[in-house]
Amino acid sequence: MRQLGIDISGQRSKSVDEFTRQEFDYVIMCDNANQNCPMFPGNTKRIHWSIDDPAAGEGDEEAKLAVFRRVRYDLRHRLRLFAAATSKTAPTT
């Protein structure tokens, strides 16, 4: 992410339990989350995106890094499409 100018050094993995009192319009889940979290609290639209788990990449360090980069670009592309599609349907105030 640093290569894209995004600092995520203060970020960490979080349990869904940390978000039980928050409302979300959408929750995008990968394969693992979709299988292990059959329910998400609140009135949330669940979206499942089948993406590779970059942590499961195999090979030397360069091969593993290539998987992370590929997944990063895939997610960026999907999120841009998602944002464009949802901004067209969002109510204006």
PDB file of N, CA and C in Angstrom:
ATOM      1  N   MET A   1       0.832  -1.182   0.000  1.00  0.00           N
ATOM      2  CA  MET A   1       0.000   0.000   0.000  1.00  0.00           C
ATOM      3  C   MET A   1       0.881   1.251   0.000  1.00  0.00           C
ATOM      4  N   ARG A   2       2.028   1.144   0.622  1.00  0.00           N
ATOM      5  CA  ARG A   2       2.958   2.270   0.645  1.00  0.00           C
ATOM      6  C   ARG A   2       3.331   2.673  -0.776  1.00  0.00           C
ATOM      7  N   GLN A   3       3.422   1.695  -1.687  1.00  0.00           N
ATOM      8  CA  GLN A   3       3.747   1.996  -3.080  1.00  0.00           C
ATOM      9  C   GLN A   3       2.705   2.902  -3.727  1.00  0.00           C
ATOM     10  N   LEU A   4       1.489   2.872  -3.197  1.00  0.00           N
ATOM     11  CA  LEU A   4       0.419   3.724  -3.709  1.00  0.00           C
ATOM     12  C   LEU A   4       0.256   4.995  -2.890  1.00  0.00           C
ATOM     13  N   GLY A   5       1.130   5.190  -1.897  1.00  0.00           N
ATOM     14  CA  GLY A   5       1.061   6.373  -1.063  1.00  0.00           C
ATOM     15  C   GLY A   5       0.028   6.278   0.045  1.00  0.00           C
ATOM     16  N   ILE A   6      -0.337   5.048   0.428  1.00  0.00           N
ATOM     17  CA  ILE A   6      -1.336   4.831   1.473  1.00  0.00           C
ATOM     18  C   ILE A   6      -0.652   4.215   2.686  1.00  0.00           C
ATOM     19  N   ASP A   7      -0.731   4.907   3.808  1.00  0.00           N
ATOM     20  CA  ASP A   7      -0.115   4.425   5.041  1.00  0.00           C
ATOM     21  C   ASP A   7      -1.124   3.593   5.830  1.00  0.00           C
ATOM     22  N   ILE A   8      -0.870   2.309   5.942  1.00  0.00           N
ATOM     23  CA  ILE A   8      -1.754   1.429   6.722  1.00  0.00           C
ATOM     24  C   ILE A   8      -1.023   0.867   7.937  1.00  0.00           C
ATOM     25  N   SER A   9       0.078   1.506   8.307  1.00  0.00           N
ATOM     26  CA  SER A   9       0.886   0.974   9.416  1.00  0.00           C
ATOM     27  C   SER A   9       0.123   0.951  10.735  1.00  0.00           C
ATOM     28  N   GLY A  10      -0.880   1.806  10.894  1.00  0.00           N
ATOM     29  CA  GLY A  10      -1.652   1.820  12.128  1.00  0.00           C
ATOM     30  C   GLY A  10      -2.887   0.939  12.080  1.00  0.00           C
ATOM     31  N   GLN A  11      -3.061   0.211  10.992  1.00  0.00           N
ATOM     32  CA  GLN A  11      -4.239  -0.644  10.833  1.00  0.00           C
ATOM     33  C   GLN A  11      -3.982  -2.040  11.382  1.00  0.00           C
ATOM     34  N   ARG A  12      -5.065  -2.757  11.683  1.00  0.00           N
ATOM     35  CA  ARG A  12      -4.956  -4.129  12.182  1.00  0.00           C
ATOM     36  C   ARG A  12      -6.208  -4.889  11.778  1.00  0.00           C
ATOM     37  N   SER A  13      -6.128  -6.195  11.791  1.00  0.00           N
ATOM     38  CA  SER A  13      -7.309  -7.022  11.565  1.00  0.00           C
ATOM     39  C   SER A  13      -8.257  -6.849  12.729  1.00  0.00           C
ATOM     40  N   LYS A  14      -9.546  -6.852  12.435  1.00  0.00           N
ATOM     41  CA  LYS A  14     -10.543  -6.638  13.483  1.00  0.00           C
ATOM     42  C   LYS A  14     -11.598  -7.727  13.434  1.00  0.00           C
ATOM     43  N   SER A  15     -12.135  -8.023  14.585  1.00  0.00           N
ATOM     44  CA  SER A  15     -13.239  -8.971  14.689  1.00  0.00           C
ATOM     45  C   SER A  15     -14.544  -8.256  14.357  1.00  0.00           C
ATOM     46  N   VAL A  16     -15.483  -8.982  13.779  1.00  0.00           N
ATOM     47  CA  VAL A  16     -16.799  -8.407  13.496  1.00  0.00           C
ATOM     48  C   VAL A  16     -17.470  -7.947  14.786  1.00  0.00           C
ATOM     49  N   ASP A  17     -17.097  -8.539  15.910  1.00  0.00           N
ATOM     50  CA  ASP A  17     -17.670  -8.157  17.200  1.00  0.00           C
ATOM     51  C   ASP A  17     -17.406  -6.691  17.551  1.00  0.00           C
ATOM     52  N   GLU A  18     -16.356  -6.111  16.998  1.00  0.00           N
ATOM     53  CA  GLU A  18     -16.040  -4.708  17.271  1.00  0.00           C
ATOM     54  C   GLU A  18     -17.038  -3.751  16.611  1.00  0.00           C
ATOM     55  N   PHE A  19     -17.861  -4.268  15.713  1.00  0.00           N
ATOM     56  CA  PHE A  19     -18.748  -3.403  14.940  1.00  0.00           C
ATOM     57  C   PHE A  19     -20.222  -3.653  15.209  1.00  0.00           C
ATOM     58  N   THR A  20     -20.538  -4.380  16.273  1.00  0.00           N
ATOM     59  CA  THR A  20     -21.931  -4.763  16.521  1.00  0.00           C
ATOM     60  C   THR A  20     -22.842  -3.585  16.777  1.00  0.00           C
ATOM     61  N   ARG A  21     -22.337  -2.474  17.237  1.00  0.00           N
ATOM     62  CA  ARG A  21     -23.186  -1.310  17.536  1.00  0.00           C
ATOM     63  C   ARG A  21     -23.146  -0.260  16.436  1.00  0.00           C
ATOM     64  N   GLN A  22     -22.538  -0.582  15.308  1.00  0.00           N
ATOM     65  CA  GLN A  22     -22.459   0.358  14.199  1.00  0.00           C
ATOM     66  C   GLN A  22     -23.371  -0.101  13.072  1.00  0.00           C
ATOM     67  N   GLU A  23     -23.910   0.850  12.341  1.00  0.00           N
ATOM     68  CA  GLU A  23     -24.752   0.551  11.195  1.00  0.00           C
ATOM     69  C   GLU A  23     -23.937   0.725   9.916  1.00  0.00           C
ATOM     70  N   PHE A  24     -24.111  -0.208   8.996  1.00  0.00           N
ATOM     71  CA  PHE A  24     -23.448  -0.150   7.705  1.00  0.00           C
ATOM     72  C   PHE A  24     -24.495  -0.350   6.614  1.00  0.00           C
ATOM     73  N   ASP A  25     -24.345   0.362   5.521  1.00  0.00           N
ATOM     74  CA  ASP A  25     -25.222   0.131   4.377  1.00  0.00           C
ATOM     75  C   ASP A  25     -24.825  -1.164   3.674  1.00  0.00           C
ATOM     76  N   TYR A  26     -23.521  -1.359   3.525  1.00  0.00           N
ATOM     77  CA  TYR A  26     -22.980  -2.525   2.823  1.00  0.00           C
ATOM     78  C   TYR A  26     -21.826  -3.122   3.610  1.00  0.00           C
ATOM     79  N   VAL A  27     -21.683  -4.429   3.504  1.00  0.00           N
ATOM     80  CA  VAL A  27     -20.501  -5.127   4.001  1.00  0.00           C
ATOM     81  C   VAL A  27     -20.040  -6.028   2.869  1.00  0.00           C
ATOM     82  N   ILE A  28     -18.800  -5.838   2.443  1.00  0.00           N
ATOM     83  CA  ILE A  28     -18.224  -6.642   1.366  1.00  0.00           C
ATOM     84  C   ILE A  28     -17.379  -7.718   2.011  1.00  0.00           C
ATOM     85  N   MET A  29     -17.685  -8.957   1.680  1.00  0.00           N
ATOM     86  CA  MET A  29     -17.017 -10.086   2.315  1.00  0.00           C
ATOM     87  C   MET A  29     -16.265 -10.924   1.292  1.00  0.00           C
ATOM     88  N   CYS A  30     -15.086 -11.374   1.694  1.00  0.00           N
ATOM     89  CA  CYS A  30     -14.315 -12.314   0.881  1.00  0.00           C
ATOM     90  C   CYS A  30     -14.866 -13.719   1.121  1.00  0.00           C
ATOM     91  N   ASP A  31     -14.304 -14.696   0.439  1.00  0.00           N
ATOM     92  CA  ASP A  31     -14.787 -16.076   0.572  1.00  0.00           C
ATOM     93  C   ASP A  31     -14.749 -16.560   2.016  1.00  0.00           C
ATOM     94  N   ASN A  32     -13.626 -16.333   2.692  1.00  0.00           N
ATOM     95  CA  ASN A  32     -13.471 -16.806   4.061  1.00  0.00           C
ATOM     96  C   ASN A  32     -14.504 -16.173   4.986  1.00  0.00           C
ATOM     97  N   ALA A  33     -14.657 -14.861   4.910  1.00  0.00           N
ATOM     98  CA  ALA A  33     -15.630 -14.174   5.761  1.00  0.00           C
ATOM     99  C   ALA A  33     -17.050 -14.597   5.415  1.00  0.00           C
ATOM    100  N   ASN A  34     -17.319 -14.787   4.148  1.00  0.00           N
ATOM    101  CA  ASN A  34     -18.653 -15.195   3.731  1.00  0.00           C
ATOM    102  C   ASN A  34     -19.025 -16.566   4.297  1.00  0.00           C
ATOM    103  N   GLN A  35     -18.054 -17.460   4.379  1.00  0.00           N
ATOM    104  CA  GLN A  35     -18.296 -18.799   4.909  1.00  0.00           C
ATOM    105  C   GLN A  35     -18.373 -18.806   6.432  1.00  0.00           C
ATOM    106  N   ASN A  36     -17.573 -17.972   7.084  1.00  0.00           N
ATOM    107  CA  ASN A  36     -17.465 -18.014   8.542  1.00  0.00           C
ATOM    108  C   ASN A  36     -18.341 -17.013   9.275  1.00  0.00           C
ATOM    109  N   CYS A  37     -18.929 -16.092   8.561  1.00  0.00           N
ATOM    110  CA  CYS A  37     -19.819 -15.091   9.178  1.00  0.00           C
ATOM    111  C   CYS A  37     -21.162 -15.123   8.457  1.00  0.00           C
ATOM    112  N   PRO A  38     -21.966 -16.139   8.705  1.00  0.00           N
ATOM    113  CA  PRO A  38     -23.217 -16.273   7.961  1.00  0.00           C
ATOM    114  C   PRO A  38     -24.197 -15.129   8.211  1.00  0.00           C
ATOM    115  N   MET A  39     -24.024 -14.418   9.322  1.00  0.00           N
ATOM    116  CA  MET A  39     -24.911 -13.302   9.628  1.00  0.00           C
ATOM    117  C   MET A  39     -24.065 -12.087   9.982  1.00  0.00           C
ATOM    118  N   PHE A  40     -24.546 -10.929   9.599  1.00  0.00           N
ATOM    119  CA  PHE A  40     -23.906  -9.682  10.005  1.00  0.00           C
ATOM    120  C   PHE A  40     -24.966  -8.854  10.690  1.00  0.00           C
ATOM    121  N   PRO A  41     -24.657  -8.280  11.857  1.00  0.00           N
ATOM    122  CA  PRO A  41     -25.684  -7.572  12.616  1.00  0.00           C
ATOM    123  C   PRO A  41     -26.224  -6.352  11.872  1.00  0.00           C
ATOM    124  N   GLY A  42     -27.464  -6.031  12.165  1.00  0.00           N
ATOM    125  CA  GLY A  42     -28.083  -4.833  11.608  1.00  0.00           C
ATOM    126  C   GLY A  42     -28.702  -5.057  10.250  1.00  0.00           C
ATOM    127  N   ASN A  43     -29.189  -3.981   9.709  1.00  0.00           N
ATOM    128  CA  ASN A  43     -29.833  -3.996   8.397  1.00  0.00           C
ATOM    129  C   ASN A  43     -28.790  -3.662   7.335  1.00  0.00           C
ATOM    130  N   THR A  44     -27.946  -4.617   7.059  1.00  0.00           N
ATOM    131  CA  THR A  44     -26.795  -4.421   6.189  1.00  0.00           C
ATOM    132  C   THR A  44     -26.920  -5.286   4.945  1.00  0.00           C
ATOM    133  N   LYS A  45     -26.620  -4.704   3.793  1.00  0.00           N
ATOM    134  CA  LYS A  45     -26.602  -5.489   2.560  1.00  0.00           C
ATOM    135  C   LYS A  45     -25.231  -6.149   2.436  1.00  0.00           C
ATOM    136  N   ARG A  46     -25.234  -7.478   2.442  1.00  0.00           N
ATOM    137  CA  ARG A  46     -23.998  -8.252   2.316  1.00  0.00           C
ATOM    138  C   ARG A  46     -23.668  -8.451   0.849  1.00  0.00           C
ATOM    139  N   ILE A  47     -22.416  -8.234   0.514  1.00  0.00           N
ATOM    140  CA  ILE A  47     -21.927  -8.455  -0.845  1.00  0.00           C
ATOM    141  C   ILE A  47     -20.743  -9.403  -0.742  1.00  0.00           C
ATOM    142  N   HIS A  48     -20.766 -10.458  -1.538  1.00  0.00           N
ATOM    143  CA  HIS A  48     -19.679 -11.437  -1.528  1.00  0.00           C
ATOM    144  C   HIS A  48     -18.841 -11.260  -2.787  1.00  0.00           C
ATOM    145  N   TRP A  49     -17.554 -11.024  -2.592  1.00  0.00           N
ATOM    146  CA  TRP A  49     -16.599 -10.963  -3.691  1.00  0.00           C
ATOM    147  C   TRP A  49     -15.615 -12.105  -3.512  1.00  0.00           C
ATOM    148  N   SER A  50     -15.540 -12.959  -4.490  1.00  0.00           N
ATOM    149  CA  SER A  50     -14.570 -14.050  -4.449  1.00  0.00           C
ATOM    150  C   SER A  50     -13.220 -13.505  -4.914  1.00  0.00           C
ATOM    151  N   ILE A  51     -12.323 -13.345  -3.957  1.00  0.00           N
ATOM    152  CA  ILE A  51     -10.975 -12.864  -4.266  1.00  0.00           C
ATOM    153  C   ILE A  51      -9.970 -13.812  -3.631  1.00  0.00           C
ATOM    154  N   ASP A  52      -8.794 -13.858  -4.213  1.00  0.00           N
ATOM    155  CA  ASP A  52      -7.744 -14.699  -3.645  1.00  0.00           C
ATOM    156  C   ASP A  52      -7.293 -14.141  -2.296  1.00  0.00           C
ATOM    157  N   ASP A  53      -6.899 -15.026  -1.409  1.00  0.00           N
ATOM    158  CA  ASP A  53      -6.330 -14.634  -0.125  1.00  0.00           C
ATOM    159  C   ASP A  53      -4.833 -14.440  -0.351  1.00  0.00           C
ATOM    160  N   PRO A  54      -4.358 -13.208  -0.326  1.00  0.00           N
ATOM    161  CA  PRO A  54      -2.938 -13.002  -0.614  1.00  0.00           C
ATOM    162  C   PRO A  54      -2.016 -13.642   0.421  1.00  0.00           C
ATOM    163  N   ALA A  55      -2.496 -13.821   1.636  1.00  0.00           N
ATOM    164  CA  ALA A  55      -1.673 -14.456   2.665  1.00  0.00           C
ATOM    165  C   ALA A  55      -1.427 -15.929   2.359  1.00  0.00           C
ATOM    166  N   ALA A  56      -2.220 -16.503   1.470  1.00  0.00           N
ATOM    167  CA  ALA A  56      -2.048 -17.906   1.106  1.00  0.00           C
ATOM    168  C   ALA A  56      -1.119 -18.080  -0.094  1.00  0.00           C
ATOM    169  N   GLY A  57      -0.536 -16.977  -0.565  1.00  0.00           N
ATOM    170  CA  GLY A  57       0.373 -17.051  -1.709  1.00  0.00           C
ATOM    171  C   GLY A  57       1.561 -17.950  -1.416  1.00  0.00           C
ATOM    172  N   GLU A  58       2.030 -18.622  -2.442  1.00  0.00           N
ATOM    173  CA  GLU A  58       3.148 -19.549  -2.279  1.00  0.00           C
ATOM    174  C   GLU A  58       4.332 -19.117  -3.125  1.00  0.00           C
ATOM    175  N   GLY A  59       5.465 -19.678  -2.829  1.00  0.00           N
ATOM    176  CA  GLY A  59       6.675 -19.379  -3.583  1.00  0.00           C
ATOM    177  C   GLY A  59       7.616 -18.507  -2.789  1.00  0.00           C
ATOM    178  N   ASP A  60       8.570 -17.916  -3.509  1.00  0.00           N
ATOM    179  CA  ASP A  60       9.535 -17.045  -2.837  1.00  0.00           C
ATOM    180  C   ASP A  60       8.877 -15.702  -2.520  1.00  0.00           C
ATOM    181  N   GLU A  61       9.639 -14.830  -1.879  1.00  0.00           N
ATOM    182  CA  GLU A  61       9.088 -13.543  -1.440  1.00  0.00           C
ATOM    183  C   GLU A  61       8.537 -12.731  -2.604  1.00  0.00           C
ATOM    184  N   GLU A  62       9.212 -12.749  -3.739  1.00  0.00           N
ATOM    185  CA  GLU A  62       8.744 -11.987  -4.899  1.00  0.00           C
ATOM    186  C   GLU A  62       7.421 -12.544  -5.427  1.00  0.00           C
ATOM    187  N   ALA A  63       7.276 -13.856  -5.430  1.00  0.00           N
ATOM    188  CA  ALA A  63       6.018 -14.468  -5.878  1.00  0.00           C
ATOM    189  C   ALA A  63       4.882 -14.125  -4.921  1.00  0.00           C
ATOM    190  N   LYS A  64       5.156 -14.151  -3.633  1.00  0.00           N
ATOM    191  CA  LYS A  64       4.130 -13.801  -2.641  1.00  0.00           C
ATOM    192  C   LYS A  64       3.730 -12.336  -2.774  1.00  0.00           C
ATOM    193  N   LEU A  65       4.722 -11.469  -2.969  1.00  0.00           N
ATOM    194  CA  LEU A  65       4.450 -10.052  -3.136  1.00  0.00           C
ATOM    195  C   LEU A  65       3.608  -9.803  -4.386  1.00  0.00           C
ATOM    196  N   ALA A  66       3.848 -10.569  -5.430  1.00  0.00           N
ATOM    197  CA  ALA A  66       3.071 -10.426  -6.671  1.00  0.00           C
ATOM    198  C   ALA A  66       1.599 -10.738  -6.430  1.00  0.00           C
ATOM    199  N   VAL A  67       1.312 -11.722  -5.574  1.00  0.00           N
ATOM    200  CA  VAL A  67      -0.080 -12.057  -5.264  1.00  0.00           C
ATOM    201  C   VAL A  67      -0.728 -10.898  -4.514  1.00  0.00           C
ATOM    202  N   PHE A  68      -0.037 -10.334  -3.530  1.00  0.00           N
ATOM    203  CA  PHE A  68      -0.578  -9.180  -2.797  1.00  0.00           C
ATOM    204  C   PHE A  68      -0.866  -8.024  -3.748  1.00  0.00           C
ATOM    205  N   ARG A  69       0.054  -7.757  -4.662  1.00  0.00           N
ATOM    206  CA  ARG A  69      -0.156  -6.652  -5.607  1.00  0.00           C
ATOM    207  C   ARG A  69      -1.347  -6.922  -6.516  1.00  0.00           C
ATOM    208  N   ARG A  70      -1.472  -8.133  -7.007  1.00  0.00           N
ATOM    209  CA  ARG A  70      -2.590  -8.472  -7.891  1.00  0.00           C
ATOM    210  C   ARG A  70      -3.918  -8.310  -7.174  1.00  0.00           C
ATOM    211  N   VAL A  71      -3.997  -8.796  -5.945  1.00  0.00           N
ATOM    212  CA  VAL A  71      -5.228  -8.673  -5.160  1.00  0.00           C
ATOM    213  C   VAL A  71      -5.517  -7.202  -4.859  1.00  0.00           C
ATOM    214  N   ARG A  72      -4.479  -6.448  -4.546  1.00  0.00           N
ATOM    215  CA  ARG A  72      -4.653  -5.017  -4.278  1.00  0.00           C
ATOM    216  C   ARG A  72      -5.268  -4.319  -5.488  1.00  0.00           C
ATOM    217  N   TYR A  73      -4.759  -4.569  -6.677  1.00  0.00           N
ATOM    218  CA  TYR A  73      -5.296  -3.931  -7.879  1.00  0.00           C
ATOM    219  C   TYR A  73      -6.704  -4.417  -8.197  1.00  0.00           C
ATOM    220  N   ASP A  74      -6.962  -5.697  -7.945  1.00  0.00           N
ATOM    221  CA  ASP A  74      -8.308  -6.240  -8.154  1.00  0.00           C
ATOM    222  C   ASP A  74      -9.304  -5.545  -7.230  1.00  0.00           C
ATOM    223  N   LEU A  75      -8.951  -5.417  -5.954  1.00  0.00           N
ATOM    224  CA  LEU A  75      -9.837  -4.745  -4.997  1.00  0.00           C
ATOM    225  C   LEU A  75     -10.036  -3.276  -5.354  1.00  0.00           C
ATOM    226  N   ARG A  76      -8.973  -2.611  -5.739  1.00  0.00           N
ATOM    227  CA  ARG A  76      -9.107  -1.195  -6.119  1.00  0.00           C
ATOM    228  C   ARG A  76     -10.062  -1.036  -7.292  1.00  0.00           C
ATOM    229  N   HIS A  77      -9.932  -1.894  -8.285  1.00  0.00           N
ATOM    230  CA  HIS A  77     -10.826  -1.843  -9.443  1.00  0.00           C
ATOM    231  C   HIS A  77     -12.278  -2.102  -9.035  1.00  0.00           C
ATOM    232  N   ARG A  78     -12.495  -3.151  -8.252  1.00  0.00           N
ATOM    233  CA  ARG A  78     -13.860  -3.481  -7.822  1.00  0.00           C
ATOM    234  C   ARG A  78     -14.466  -2.368  -6.969  1.00  0.00           C
ATOM    235  N   LEU A  79     -13.656  -1.795  -6.063  1.00  0.00           N
ATOM    236  CA  LEU A  79     -14.164  -0.726  -5.202  1.00  0.00           C
ATOM    237  C   LEU A  79     -14.508   0.530  -5.996  1.00  0.00           C
ATOM    238  N   ARG A  80     -13.728   0.830  -7.009  1.00  0.00           N
ATOM    239  CA  ARG A  80     -14.057   1.986  -7.855  1.00  0.00           C
ATOM    240  C   ARG A  80     -15.373   1.757  -8.587  1.00  0.00           C
ATOM    241  N   LEU A  81     -15.562   0.565  -9.130  1.00  0.00           N
ATOM    242  CA  LEU A  81     -16.825   0.255  -9.799  1.00  0.00           C
ATOM    243  C   LEU A  81     -17.992   0.305  -8.816  1.00  0.00           C
ATOM    244  N   PHE A  82     -17.793  -0.254  -7.630  1.00  0.00           N
ATOM    245  CA  PHE A  82     -18.827  -0.262  -6.600  1.00  0.00           C
ATOM    246  C   PHE A  82     -19.189   1.165  -6.192  1.00  0.00           C
ATOM    247  N   ALA A  83     -18.170   2.001  -5.960  1.00  0.00           N
ATOM    248  CA  ALA A  83     -18.430   3.382  -5.553  1.00  0.00           C
ATOM    249  C   ALA A  83     -19.174   4.146  -6.635  1.00  0.00           C
ATOM    250  N   ALA A  84     -18.796   3.932  -7.888  1.00  0.00           N
ATOM    251  CA  ALA A  84     -19.475   4.616  -8.980  1.00  0.00           C
ATOM    252  C   ALA A  84     -20.932   4.162  -9.086  1.00  0.00           C
ATOM    253  N   ALA A  85     -21.164   2.875  -8.921  1.00  0.00           N
ATOM    254  CA  ALA A  85     -22.523   2.343  -9.043  1.00  0.00           C
ATOM    255  C   ALA A  85     -23.404   2.805  -7.875  1.00  0.00           C
ATOM    256  N   THR A  86     -22.857   2.809  -6.668  1.00  0.00           N
ATOM    257  CA  THR A  86     -23.674   3.187  -5.514  1.00  0.00           C
ATOM    258  C   THR A  86     -23.867   4.692  -5.448  1.00  0.00           C
ATOM    259  N   SER A  87     -22.942   5.467  -5.988  1.00  0.00           N
ATOM    260  CA  SER A  87     -23.134   6.922  -5.942  1.00  0.00           C
ATOM    261  C   SER A  87     -24.270   7.345  -6.879  1.00  0.00           C
ATOM    262  N   LYS A  88     -24.543   6.561  -7.909  1.00  0.00           N
ATOM    263  CA  LYS A  88     -25.638   6.861  -8.829  1.00  0.00           C
ATOM    264  C   LYS A  88     -27.002   6.576  -8.204  1.00  0.00           C
ATOM    265  N   THR A  89     -27.011   5.665  -7.228  1.00  0.00           N
ATOM    266  CA  THR A  89     -28.294   5.286  -6.602  1.00  0.00           C
ATOM    267  C   THR A  89     -28.480   5.905  -5.242  1.00  0.00           C
ATOM    268  N   ALA A  90     -27.471   6.608  -4.726  1.00  0.00           N
ATOM    269  CA  ALA A  90     -27.574   7.201  -3.377  1.00  0.00           C
ATOM    270  C   ALA A  90     -28.519   8.402  -3.403  1.00  0.00           C
ATOM    271  N   PRO A  91     -29.320   8.540  -2.366  1.00  0.00           N
ATOM    272  CA  PRO A  91     -30.204   9.706  -2.314  1.00  0.00           C
ATOM    273  C   PRO A  91     -29.415  10.993  -2.131  1.00  0.00           C
ATOM    274  N   THR A  92     -29.894  12.054  -2.734  1.00  0.00           N
ATOM    275  CA  THR A  92     -29.212  13.339  -2.589  1.00  0.00           C
ATOM    276  C   THR A  92     -29.898  14.155  -1.504  1.00  0.00           C
ATOM    277  N   THR A  93     -29.105  14.936  -0.811  1.00  0.00           N
ATOM    278  CA  THR A  93     -29.673  15.761   0.269  1.00  0.00           C
ATOM    279  C   THR A  93     -29.520  17.219  -0.040  1.00  0.00           C
TER     280      THR A  93
END
